[in-house]
PDB file of C-alpha atoms and ligand atoms in Angstrom:
ATOM      1  CA  UNK A   1     -19.600 -10.963  16.821  1.00  0.00           C
ATOM      2  CA  UNK A   2     -19.742  -7.296  16.038  1.00  0.00           C
ATOM      3  CA  UNK A   3     -16.756  -5.051  16.850  1.00  0.00           C
ATOM      4  CA  UNK A   4     -17.144  -3.280  20.224  1.00  0.00           C
ATOM      5  CA  UNK A   5     -16.144   0.368  19.787  1.00  0.00           C
ATOM      6  CA  UNK A   6     -16.106   3.125  22.341  1.00  0.00           C
ATOM      7  CA  UNK A   7     -17.621   5.888  20.277  1.00  0.00           C
ATOM      8  CA  UNK A   8     -17.236   9.381  21.702  1.00  0.00           C
ATOM      9  CA  UNK A   9     -19.200  12.252  20.201  1.00  0.00           C
ATOM     10  CA  UNK A  10     -17.257  15.083  21.779  1.00  0.00           C
ATOM     11  CA  UNK A  11     -13.751  16.472  21.348  1.00  0.00           C
ATOM     12  CA  UNK A  12     -11.094  14.868  23.553  1.00  0.00           C
ATOM     13  CA  UNK A  13     -10.441  16.931  26.649  1.00  0.00           C
ATOM     14  CA  UNK A  14      -6.915  18.374  26.433  1.00  0.00           C
ATOM     15  CA  UNK A  15      -6.906  19.130  30.155  1.00  0.00           C
ATOM     16  CA  UNK A  16      -7.811  15.543  31.173  1.00  0.00           C
ATOM     17  CA  UNK A  17      -4.931  13.845  32.933  1.00  0.00           C
ATOM     18  CA  UNK A  18      -3.754  10.789  30.996  1.00  0.00           C
ATOM     19  CA  UNK A  19      -6.430   8.218  31.416  1.00  0.00           C
ATOM     20  CA  UNK A  20      -3.927   5.405  31.009  1.00  0.00           C
ATOM     21  CA  UNK A  21      -0.639   4.879  32.821  1.00  0.00           C
ATOM     22  CA  UNK A  22       1.527   3.873  29.863  1.00  0.00           C
ATOM     23  CA  UNK A  23       3.648   0.864  30.913  1.00  0.00           C
ATOM     24  CA  UNK A  24       7.347   0.726  30.129  1.00  0.00           C
ATOM     25  CA  UNK A  25       6.771  -1.380  27.051  1.00  0.00           C
ATOM     26  CA  UNK A  26       4.757   1.527  25.584  1.00  0.00           C
ATOM     27  CA  UNK A  27       1.677  -0.555  25.137  1.00  0.00           C
ATOM     28  CA  UNK A  28      -1.351   1.690  25.927  1.00  0.00           C
ATOM     29  CA  UNK A  29      -3.816  -0.466  27.877  1.00  0.00           C
ATOM     30  CA  UNK A  30      -7.020   0.172  25.900  1.00  0.00           C
ATOM     31  CA  UNK A  31      -9.806  -2.452  26.350  1.00  0.00           C
ATOM     32  CA  UNK A  32     -11.518  -1.521  23.064  1.00  0.00           C
ATOM     33  CA  UNK A  33     -10.973   0.899  20.258  1.00  0.00           C
ATOM     34  CA  UNK A  34     -11.786   4.559  21.001  1.00  0.00           C
ATOM     35  CA  UNK A  35     -13.261   6.519  18.096  1.00  0.00           C
ATOM     36  CA  UNK A  36     -14.030  10.224  18.400  1.00  0.00           C
ATOM     37  CA  UNK A  37     -16.707  11.200  15.881  1.00  0.00           C
ATOM     38  CA  UNK A  38     -16.865  14.979  15.596  1.00  0.00           C
ATOM     39  CA  UNK A  39     -18.978  17.567  13.845  1.00  0.00           C
ATOM     40  CA  UNK A  40     -16.812  20.547  12.975  1.00  0.00           C
ATOM     41  CA  UNK A  41     -19.904  22.753  12.811  1.00  0.00           C
ATOM     42  CA  UNK A  42     -20.337  22.308  16.578  1.00  0.00           C
ATOM     43  CA  UNK A  43     -18.845  25.433  18.270  1.00  0.00           C
ATOM     44  CA  UNK A  44     -17.433  23.389  21.165  1.00  0.00           C
ATOM     45  CA  UNK A  45     -15.663  21.044  18.745  1.00  0.00           C
ATOM     46  CA  UNK A  46     -14.386  23.964  16.714  1.00  0.00           C
ATOM     47  CA  UNK A  47     -13.086  25.729  19.887  1.00  0.00           C
ATOM     48  CA  UNK A  48     -11.346  22.612  21.147  1.00  0.00           C
ATOM     49  CA  UNK A  49      -9.637  21.924  17.817  1.00  0.00           C
ATOM     50  CA  UNK A  50      -8.845  25.599  17.239  1.00  0.00           C
ATOM     51  CA  UNK A  51      -6.998  25.749  20.573  1.00  0.00           C
ATOM     52  CA  UNK A  52      -4.522  23.028  19.477  1.00  0.00           C
ATOM     53  CA  UNK A  53      -1.088  24.321  18.433  1.00  0.00           C
ATOM     54  CA  UNK A  54       0.434  22.108  15.753  1.00  0.00           C
ATOM     55  CA  UNK A  55       4.218  21.710  15.637  1.00  0.00           C
ATOM     56  CA  UNK A  56       5.961  24.021  13.166  1.00  0.00           C
ATOM     57  CA  UNK A  57       6.677  21.481  10.401  1.00  0.00           C
ATOM     58  CA  UNK A  58       2.969  20.429  10.274  1.00  0.00           C
ATOM     59  CA  UNK A  59       1.861  24.101  10.193  1.00  0.00           C
ATOM     60  CA  UNK A  60       4.296  24.798   7.358  1.00  0.00           C
ATOM     61  CA  UNK A  61       2.974  21.854   5.297  1.00  0.00           C
ATOM     62  CA  UNK A  62      -0.637  22.880   5.851  1.00  0.00           C
ATOM     63  CA  UNK A  63       0.117  26.507   5.010  1.00  0.00           C
ATOM     64  CA  UNK A  64       0.869  25.370   1.489  1.00  0.00           C
ATOM     65  CA  UNK A  65      -2.743  24.243   0.877  1.00  0.00           C
ATOM     66  CA  UNK A  66      -4.318  26.896  -1.302  1.00  0.00           C
ATOM     67  CA  UNK A  67      -7.997  26.326  -0.696  1.00  0.00           C
ATOM     68  CA  UNK A  68      -8.951  27.848   2.711  1.00  0.00           C
ATOM     69  CA  UNK A  69     -11.792  25.440   3.494  1.00  0.00           C
ATOM     70  CA  UNK A  70      -9.633  22.387   2.710  1.00  0.00           C
ATOM     71  CA  UNK A  71      -6.714  23.870   4.667  1.00  0.00           C
ATOM     72  CA  UNK A  72      -9.033  24.322   7.734  1.00  0.00           C
ATOM     73  CA  UNK A  73     -10.354  20.782   7.370  1.00  0.00           C
ATOM     74  CA  UNK A  74      -6.893  19.200   7.203  1.00  0.00           C
ATOM     75  CA  UNK A  75      -5.615  21.343  10.059  1.00  0.00           C
ATOM     76  CA  UNK A  76      -8.489  20.291  12.260  1.00  0.00           C
ATOM     77  CA  UNK A  77      -7.935  16.659  11.337  1.00  0.00           C
ATOM     78  CA  UNK A  78      -4.310  16.854  12.505  1.00  0.00           C
ATOM     79  CA  UNK A  79      -5.409  18.771  15.632  1.00  0.00           C
ATOM     80  CA  UNK A  80      -8.055  16.120  16.446  1.00  0.00           C
ATOM     81  CA  UNK A  81      -5.517  13.314  16.074  1.00  0.00           C
ATOM     82  CA  UNK A  82      -3.028  15.059  18.414  1.00  0.00           C
ATOM     83  CA  UNK A  83      -5.747  15.906  20.885  1.00  0.00           C
ATOM     84  CA  UNK A  84      -7.065  12.392  20.987  1.00  0.00           C
ATOM     85  CA  UNK A  85      -3.662  10.763  21.491  1.00  0.00           C
ATOM     86  CA  UNK A  86      -2.569  13.489  23.961  1.00  0.00           C
ATOM     87  CA  UNK A  87      -5.705  13.062  26.063  1.00  0.00           C
ATOM     88  CA  UNK A  88      -5.235   9.260  26.130  1.00  0.00           C
ATOM     89  CA  UNK A  89      -1.669   9.332  27.285  1.00  0.00           C
ATOM     90  CA  UNK A  90      -1.507  12.636  29.149  1.00  0.00           C
ATOM     91  CA  UNK A  91       0.612  14.643  26.767  1.00  0.00           C
ATOM     92  CA  UNK A  92       0.050  18.173  25.421  1.00  0.00           C
ATOM     93  CA  UNK A  93      -1.030  17.893  21.712  1.00  0.00           C
ATOM     94  CA  UNK A  94       2.167  19.454  20.247  1.00  0.00           C
ATOM     95  CA  UNK A  95       4.322  16.941  22.175  1.00  0.00           C
ATOM     96  CA  UNK A  96       2.537  13.845  20.831  1.00  0.00           C
ATOM     97  CA  UNK A  97       5.175  11.867  18.871  1.00  0.00           C
ATOM     98  CA  UNK A  98       3.122  11.784  15.650  1.00  0.00           C
ATOM     99  CA  UNK A  99       4.732  11.027  12.332  1.00  0.00           C
ATOM    100  CA  UNK A 100       3.766   9.911   8.828  1.00  0.00           C
ATOM    101  CA  UNK A 101       4.636   6.419   7.607  1.00  0.00           C
ATOM    102  CA  UNK A 102       5.822   5.484   4.112  1.00  0.00           C
ATOM    103  CA  UNK A 103       2.341   5.469   2.512  1.00  0.00           C
ATOM    104  CA  UNK A 104       0.966   8.498   4.393  1.00  0.00           C
ATOM    105  CA  UNK A 105      -0.374   6.635   7.366  1.00  0.00           C
ATOM    106  CA  UNK A 106      -0.208   8.344  10.784  1.00  0.00           C
ATOM    107  CA  UNK A 107       2.257   6.776  13.181  1.00  0.00           C
ATOM    108  CA  UNK A 108       2.678   7.307  16.921  1.00  0.00           C
ATOM    109  CA  UNK A 109       6.260   6.539  17.551  1.00  0.00           C
ATOM    110  CA  UNK A 110       7.559   4.808  20.741  1.00  0.00           C
ATOM    111  CA  UNK A 111       4.107   3.639  21.884  1.00  0.00           C
ATOM    112  CA  UNK A 112       2.223   0.558  20.956  1.00  0.00           C
ATOM    113  CA  UNK A 113      -0.692   2.656  19.804  1.00  0.00           C
ATOM    114  CA  UNK A 114      -2.246   2.670  16.339  1.00  0.00           C
ATOM    115  CA  UNK A 115      -4.249   5.677  15.129  1.00  0.00           C
ATOM    116  CA  UNK A 116      -6.342   6.613  12.131  1.00  0.00           C
ATOM    117  CA  UNK A 117      -8.038   9.790  10.989  1.00  0.00           C
ATOM    118  CA  UNK A 118     -10.621  10.790   8.393  1.00  0.00           C
ATOM    119  CA  UNK A 119     -12.580  13.876   7.388  1.00  0.00           C
ATOM    120  CA  UNK A 120     -15.166  14.834   4.798  1.00  0.00           C
ATOM    121  CA  UNK A 121     -16.335  18.396   5.100  1.00  0.00           C
ATOM    122  CA  UNK A 122     -17.777  18.912   8.603  1.00  0.00           C
ATOM    123  CA  UNK A 123     -17.422  15.170   9.403  1.00  0.00           C
ATOM    124  CA  UNK A 124     -14.308  14.198  11.275  1.00  0.00           C
ATOM    125  CA  UNK A 125     -13.259  10.969  13.090  1.00  0.00           C
ATOM    126  CA  UNK A 126     -10.127   9.726  14.748  1.00  0.00           C
ATOM    127  CA  UNK A 127      -9.546   6.240  16.130  1.00  0.00           C
ATOM    128  CA  UNK A 128      -7.043   4.794  18.626  1.00  0.00           C
ATOM    129  CA  UNK A 129      -6.392   1.130  19.294  1.00  0.00           C
ATOM    130  CA  UNK A 130      -3.502  -1.119  20.249  1.00  0.00           C
ATOM    131  CA  UNK A 131      -3.805  -3.081  16.965  1.00  0.00           C
ATOM    132  CA  UNK A 132      -3.920  -1.606  13.450  1.00  0.00           C
ATOM    133  CA  UNK A 133      -7.065   0.432  12.968  1.00  0.00           C
ATOM    134  CA  UNK A 134      -8.682   2.313  10.088  1.00  0.00           C
ATOM    135  CA  UNK A 135     -11.465   4.801  10.397  1.00  0.00           C
ATOM    136  CA  UNK A 136     -13.335   6.589   7.591  1.00  0.00           C
ATOM    137  CA  UNK A 137     -16.172   9.086   7.326  1.00  0.00           C
ATOM    138  CA  UNK A 138     -18.230   9.738   4.230  1.00  0.00           C
ATOM    139  CA  UNK A 139     -21.068  12.038   3.048  1.00  0.00           C
ATOM    140  CA  UNK A 140     -23.910  10.411   1.113  1.00  0.00           C
ATOM    141  CA  UNK A 141     -22.601   9.374  -2.302  1.00  0.00           C
ATOM    142  CA  UNK A 142     -24.859  10.157  -5.249  1.00  0.00           C
ATOM    143  CA  UNK A 143     -25.168   7.678  -8.151  1.00  0.00           C
ATOM    144  CA  UNK A 144     -22.990   9.897 -10.464  1.00  0.00           C
ATOM    145  CA  UNK A 145     -20.216  10.234  -7.861  1.00  0.00           C
ATOM    146  CA  UNK A 146     -19.954   6.500  -7.076  1.00  0.00           C
ATOM    147  CA  UNK A 147     -16.241   5.583  -7.665  1.00  0.00           C
ATOM    148  CA  UNK A 148     -17.148   2.456  -9.646  1.00  0.00           C
ATOM    149  CA  UNK A 149     -13.703   2.128 -11.267  1.00  0.00           C
ATOM    150  CA  UNK A 150     -12.187   1.615  -7.791  1.00  0.00           C
ATOM    151  CA  UNK A 151     -14.844  -0.757  -6.484  1.00  0.00           C
ATOM    152  CA  UNK A 152     -15.162  -4.525  -6.505  1.00  0.00           C
ATOM    153  CA  UNK A 153     -18.074  -5.893  -8.486  1.00  0.00           C
ATOM    154  CA  UNK A 154     -19.740  -7.149  -5.315  1.00  0.00           C
ATOM    155  CA  UNK A 155     -19.547  -3.663  -3.762  1.00  0.00           C
ATOM    156  CA  UNK A 156     -21.222  -2.103  -6.794  1.00  0.00           C
ATOM    157  CA  UNK A 157     -23.869  -4.781  -6.750  1.00  0.00           C
ATOM    158  CA  UNK A 158     -24.608  -4.079  -3.078  1.00  0.00           C
ATOM    159  CA  UNK A 159     -25.193  -0.423  -3.806  1.00  0.00           C
ATOM    160  CA  UNK A 160     -27.249  -1.090  -6.970  1.00  0.00           C
ATOM    161  CA  UNK A 161     -29.406  -3.544  -4.919  1.00  0.00           C
ATOM    162  CA  UNK A 162     -30.461  -0.873  -2.430  1.00  0.00           C
ATOM    163  CA  UNK A 163     -33.779   0.906  -2.871  1.00  0.00           C
ATOM    164  CA  UNK A 164     -33.296   4.126  -4.828  1.00  0.00           C
ATOM    165  CA  UNK A 165     -33.988   6.337  -1.784  1.00  0.00           C
ATOM    166  CA  UNK A 166     -31.418   4.442   0.274  1.00  0.00           C
ATOM    167  CA  UNK A 167     -28.714   4.153  -2.422  1.00  0.00           C
ATOM    168  CA  UNK A 168     -26.621   7.241  -1.478  1.00  0.00           C
ATOM    169  CA  UNK A 169     -26.416   6.116   2.180  1.00  0.00           C
ATOM    170  CA  UNK A 170     -25.623   2.520   1.255  1.00  0.00           C
ATOM    171  CA  UNK A 171     -22.855   3.789  -0.987  1.00  0.00           C
ATOM    172  CA  UNK A 172     -21.440   5.950   1.792  1.00  0.00           C
ATOM    173  CA  UNK A 173     -21.422   2.923   4.181  1.00  0.00           C
ATOM    174  CA  UNK A 174     -19.791   0.546   1.665  1.00  0.00           C
ATOM    175  CA  UNK A 175     -17.199   3.096   0.627  1.00  0.00           C
ATOM    176  CA  UNK A 176     -16.411   4.144   4.243  1.00  0.00           C
ATOM    177  CA  UNK A 177     -15.964   0.405   5.075  1.00  0.00           C
ATOM    178  CA  UNK A 178     -13.668  -0.079   2.093  1.00  0.00           C
ATOM    179  CA  UNK A 179     -11.504   2.947   2.984  1.00  0.00           C
ATOM    180  CA  UNK A 180     -11.379   1.887   6.588  1.00  0.00           C
ATOM    181  CA  UNK A 181     -10.123  -1.586   5.504  1.00  0.00           C
ATOM    182  CA  UNK A 182      -7.595   0.168   3.263  1.00  0.00           C
ATOM    183  CA  UNK A 183      -6.260   2.157   6.143  1.00  0.00           C
ATOM    184  CA  UNK A 184      -6.304  -0.625   8.756  1.00  0.00           C
ATOM    185  CA  UNK A 185      -4.243  -2.743   6.326  1.00  0.00           C
ATOM    186  CA  UNK A 186      -2.059   0.272   5.456  1.00  0.00           C
ATOM    187  CA  UNK A 187      -2.231  -0.553   1.765  1.00  0.00           C
ATOM    188  CA  UNK A 188       0.163   1.047  -0.686  1.00  0.00           C
ATOM    189  CA  UNK A 189      -1.220   3.162  -3.481  1.00  0.00           C
ATOM    190  CA  UNK A 190       0.002   0.519  -5.927  1.00  0.00           C
ATOM    191  CA  UNK A 191      -2.689  -1.922  -4.597  1.00  0.00           C
ATOM    192  CA  UNK A 192      -5.669  -2.271  -6.905  1.00  0.00           C
ATOM    193  CA  UNK A 193      -8.739  -1.448  -4.733  1.00  0.00           C
ATOM    194  CA  UNK A 194     -10.887  -3.646  -7.020  1.00  0.00           C
ATOM    195  CA  UNK A 195      -8.940  -6.670  -5.672  1.00  0.00           C
ATOM    196  CA  UNK A 196     -10.848  -6.874  -2.402  1.00  0.00           C
ATOM    197  CA  UNK A 197     -14.573  -6.591  -1.506  1.00  0.00           C
ATOM    198  CA  UNK A 198     -15.898  -4.895   1.627  1.00  0.00           C
ATOM    199  CA  UNK A 199     -19.461  -5.646   2.671  1.00  0.00           C
ATOM    200  CA  UNK A 200     -21.733  -4.126   5.312  1.00  0.00           C
ATOM    201  CA  UNK A 201     -24.618  -6.257   6.625  1.00  0.00           C
ATOM    202  CA  UNK A 202     -27.964  -5.126   7.991  1.00  0.00           C
ATOM    203  CA  UNK A 203     -26.454  -4.835  11.537  1.00  0.00           C
ATOM    204  CA  UNK A 204     -23.607  -2.712  10.316  1.00  0.00           C
ATOM    205  CA  UNK A 205     -21.027  -5.485  10.558  1.00  0.00           C
ATOM    206  CA  UNK A 206     -18.173  -5.107   8.084  1.00  0.00           C
ATOM    207  CA  UNK A 207     -16.714  -8.210   6.384  1.00  0.00           C
ATOM    208  CA  UNK A 208     -13.981  -8.322   3.812  1.00  0.00           C
ATOM    209  CA  UNK A 209     -13.082 -10.796   1.140  1.00  0.00           C
ATOM    210  CA  UNK A 210      -9.400 -10.235   0.440  1.00  0.00           C
ATOM    211  CA  UNK A 211      -7.149 -12.963  -0.731  1.00  0.00           C
ATOM    212  CA  UNK A 212      -3.992 -10.928   0.064  1.00  0.00           C
ATOM    213  CA  UNK A 213      -4.587  -9.819   3.579  1.00  0.00           C
ATOM    214  CA  UNK A 214      -5.205 -11.232   7.065  1.00  0.00           C
ATOM    215  CA  UNK A 215      -8.563 -10.994   8.727  1.00  0.00           C
ATOM    216  CA  UNK A 216     -10.204  -7.741   9.917  1.00  0.00           C
ATOM    217  CA  UNK A 217     -13.320  -6.984  11.910  1.00  0.00           C
ATOM    218  CA  UNK A 218     -15.322  -3.786  11.632  1.00  0.00           C
ATOM    219  CA  UNK A 219     -18.563  -1.903  11.856  1.00  0.00           C
ATOM    220  CA  UNK A 220     -20.135   0.886   9.804  1.00  0.00           C
ATOM    221  CA  UNK A 221     -22.875   3.173  11.009  1.00  0.00           C
ATOM    222  CA  UNK A 222     -25.072   5.873   9.414  1.00  0.00           C
ATOM    223  CA  UNK A 223     -25.289   8.828  11.821  1.00  0.00           C
ATOM    224  CA  UNK A 224     -28.284  11.076  10.840  1.00  0.00           C
ATOM    225  CA  UNK A 225     -27.153  14.040  12.980  1.00  0.00           C
ATOM    226  CA  UNK A 226     -23.769  13.999  11.285  1.00  0.00           C
ATOM    227  CA  UNK A 227     -25.381  13.408   7.883  1.00  0.00           C
ATOM    228  CA  UNK A 228     -22.579  10.843   7.358  1.00  0.00           C
ATOM    229  CA  UNK A 229     -21.333   7.305   7.532  1.00  0.00           C
ATOM    230  CA  UNK A 230     -18.511   6.223   9.870  1.00  0.00           C
ATOM    231  CA  UNK A 231     -16.686   2.952   9.576  1.00  0.00           C
ATOM    232  CA  UNK A 232     -14.142   1.449  11.963  1.00  0.00           C
ATOM    233  CA  UNK A 233     -12.037  -1.563  10.965  1.00  0.00           C
ATOM    234  CA  UNK A 234      -9.376  -3.286  13.033  1.00  0.00           C
ATOM    235  CA  UNK A 235      -6.864  -6.086  12.337  1.00  0.00           C
ATOM    236  CA  UNK A 236      -7.630  -9.246  14.333  1.00  0.00           C
TER     237      UNK A 236
HETATM  238  C1  COA B   1      -5.659   6.611   2.135  1.00  0.00           C
HETATM  239  C2  COA B   1      -6.917   7.079   1.497  1.00  0.00           C
HETATM  240  C3  COA B   1      -7.903   5.906   1.442  1.00  0.00           C
HETATM  241  C4  COA B   1      -7.422   8.260   2.406  1.00  0.00           C
HETATM  242  O1  COA B   1      -8.729   8.572   2.101  1.00  0.00           O
HETATM  243  P1  COA B   1      -9.263  10.096   1.826  1.00  0.00           P
HETATM  244  O2  COA B   1     -10.675   9.975   1.555  1.00  0.00           O
HETATM  245  O3  COA B   1      -8.383  10.715   0.828  1.00  0.00           O
HETATM  246  O4  COA B   1      -9.034  10.913   3.157  1.00  0.00           O
HETATM  247  P2  COA B   1      -9.489  10.701   4.664  1.00  0.00           P
HETATM  248  O5  COA B   1      -9.758  12.017   5.233  1.00  0.00           O
HETATM  249  O6  COA B   1     -10.523   9.629   4.834  1.00  0.00           O
HETATM  250  O7  COA B   1      -8.092  10.160   5.335  1.00  0.00           O
HETATM  251  C5  COA B   1      -6.937  10.942   5.307  1.00  0.00           C
HETATM  252  C6  COA B   1      -5.991  10.345   6.319  1.00  0.00           C
HETATM  253  O8  COA B   1      -5.699   9.000   6.046  1.00  0.00           O
HETATM  254  C7  COA B   1      -4.392   8.664   6.545  1.00  0.00           C
HETATM  255  N1  COA B   1      -3.727   7.885   5.494  1.00  0.00           N
HETATM  256  C8  COA B   1      -3.254   8.320   4.357  1.00  0.00           C
HETATM  257  N2  COA B   1      -2.793   7.291   3.591  1.00  0.00           N
HETATM  258  C9  COA B   1      -2.977   6.153   4.399  1.00  0.00           C
HETATM  259  C10 COA B   1      -2.710   4.785   4.187  1.00  0.00           C
HETATM  260  N3  COA B   1      -2.187   4.241   3.092  1.00  0.00           N
HETATM  261  N4  COA B   1      -3.032   3.918   5.243  1.00  0.00           N
HETATM  262  C11 COA B   1      -3.638   4.389   6.376  1.00  0.00           C
HETATM  263  N5  COA B   1      -3.898   5.694   6.570  1.00  0.00           N
HETATM  264  C12 COA B   1      -3.620   6.551   5.591  1.00  0.00           C
HETATM  265  C13 COA B   1      -3.740   9.976   6.949  1.00  0.00           C
HETATM  266  O9  COA B   1      -3.751  10.061   8.352  1.00  0.00           O
HETATM  267  C14 COA B   1      -4.655  11.030   6.396  1.00  0.00           C
HETATM  268  O10 COA B   1      -4.771  12.157   7.195  1.00  0.00           O
HETATM  269  P3  COA B   1      -3.558  13.167   7.433  1.00  0.00           P
HETATM  270  O11 COA B   1      -2.940  13.364   6.039  1.00  0.00           O
HETATM  271  O12 COA B   1      -4.119  14.391   7.986  1.00  0.00           O
HETATM  272  O13 COA B   1      -2.581  12.462   8.317  1.00  0.00           O
HETATM  273  C15 COA B   1      -6.745   7.623   0.092  1.00  0.00           C
HETATM  274  O14 COA B   1      -5.990   8.809   0.078  1.00  0.00           O
HETATM  275  C16 COA B   1      -5.920   6.693  -0.849  1.00  0.00           C
HETATM  276  O15 COA B   1      -4.802   6.308  -0.643  1.00  0.00           O
HETATM  277  N6  COA B   1      -6.566   6.444  -1.979  1.00  0.00           N
HETATM  278  C17 COA B   1      -5.866   5.682  -3.005  1.00  0.00           C
HETATM  279  C18 COA B   1      -6.281   4.320  -2.958  1.00  0.00           C
HETATM  280  C19 COA B   1      -7.672   4.102  -3.351  1.00  0.00           C
HETATM  281  O16 COA B   1      -8.224   4.501  -4.296  1.00  0.00           O
HETATM  282  N7  COA B   1      -8.358   3.344  -2.502  1.00  0.00           N
HETATM  283  C20 COA B   1      -9.744   3.149  -2.719  1.00  0.00           C
HETATM  284  C21 COA B   1     -10.420   2.971  -1.475  1.00  0.00           C
HETATM  285  S1  COA B   1     -10.048   1.416  -0.853  1.00  0.00           S
END
């Protein structure tokens, strides 16, 4: 059965009271993964993200990014993550206990809540779930940009099998699925990404053949208005 995801195409509302009463064990009672898919070109999204004040250490880190567009993208990615978690549990974004784990993964400390974030230019997505989750967004990937050296042979074959006009979108879906698997499994950089194969079927269902990791479930969608692919993968 395909993964049931609560997709939301608007910025989380910072003023919303916490939708969930967090029980004492810290487990946020979500009934399905929430994934905000945002277009940074949308003025409402830009305003909501721009209003988030990041904690000082995060601002200092981001200030070191030389390229202004990239700095803005990564700043909005952190803002979106804080806004989404804050809106879910009723905390102001700067107070969200967000840290970075050993391989760069985002961690919400003290709550049984898993999060994931991704951006590619104007495309931005953040996901929340009470089990490990990975989200990824991708732009269409042209033939010459396909990262073949980091892909499983079956993934390359799936892209090559698509009609030429569909190939860039198929590549984006497959690569988004692969990176979402990578994030849900919190793989270390030492892992060879050619060692597992992600696949996206005609209904957008993501399956993974990975001898080294427990089962995951996921979906990948092409969103024409976003001009991008989004994939969501969770541990089961
Ligand atoms: C983790 C990785 C997949 C992120 O992908 P990306 O295209 O660079 O960037 P995205 O915007 O999609 O995601 C970035 C976010 O992923 C999260 N992240 C980073 N490393 C992570 C990991 N190992 N596990 C889970 N999440 C991770 C962070 O939240 C980061 O955002 P932040 O720095 O603002 O907190 C990538 O950096 C990586 O590790 N690549 C090396 C391994 C590889 O080649 N994999 C091939 C694909 S399977």
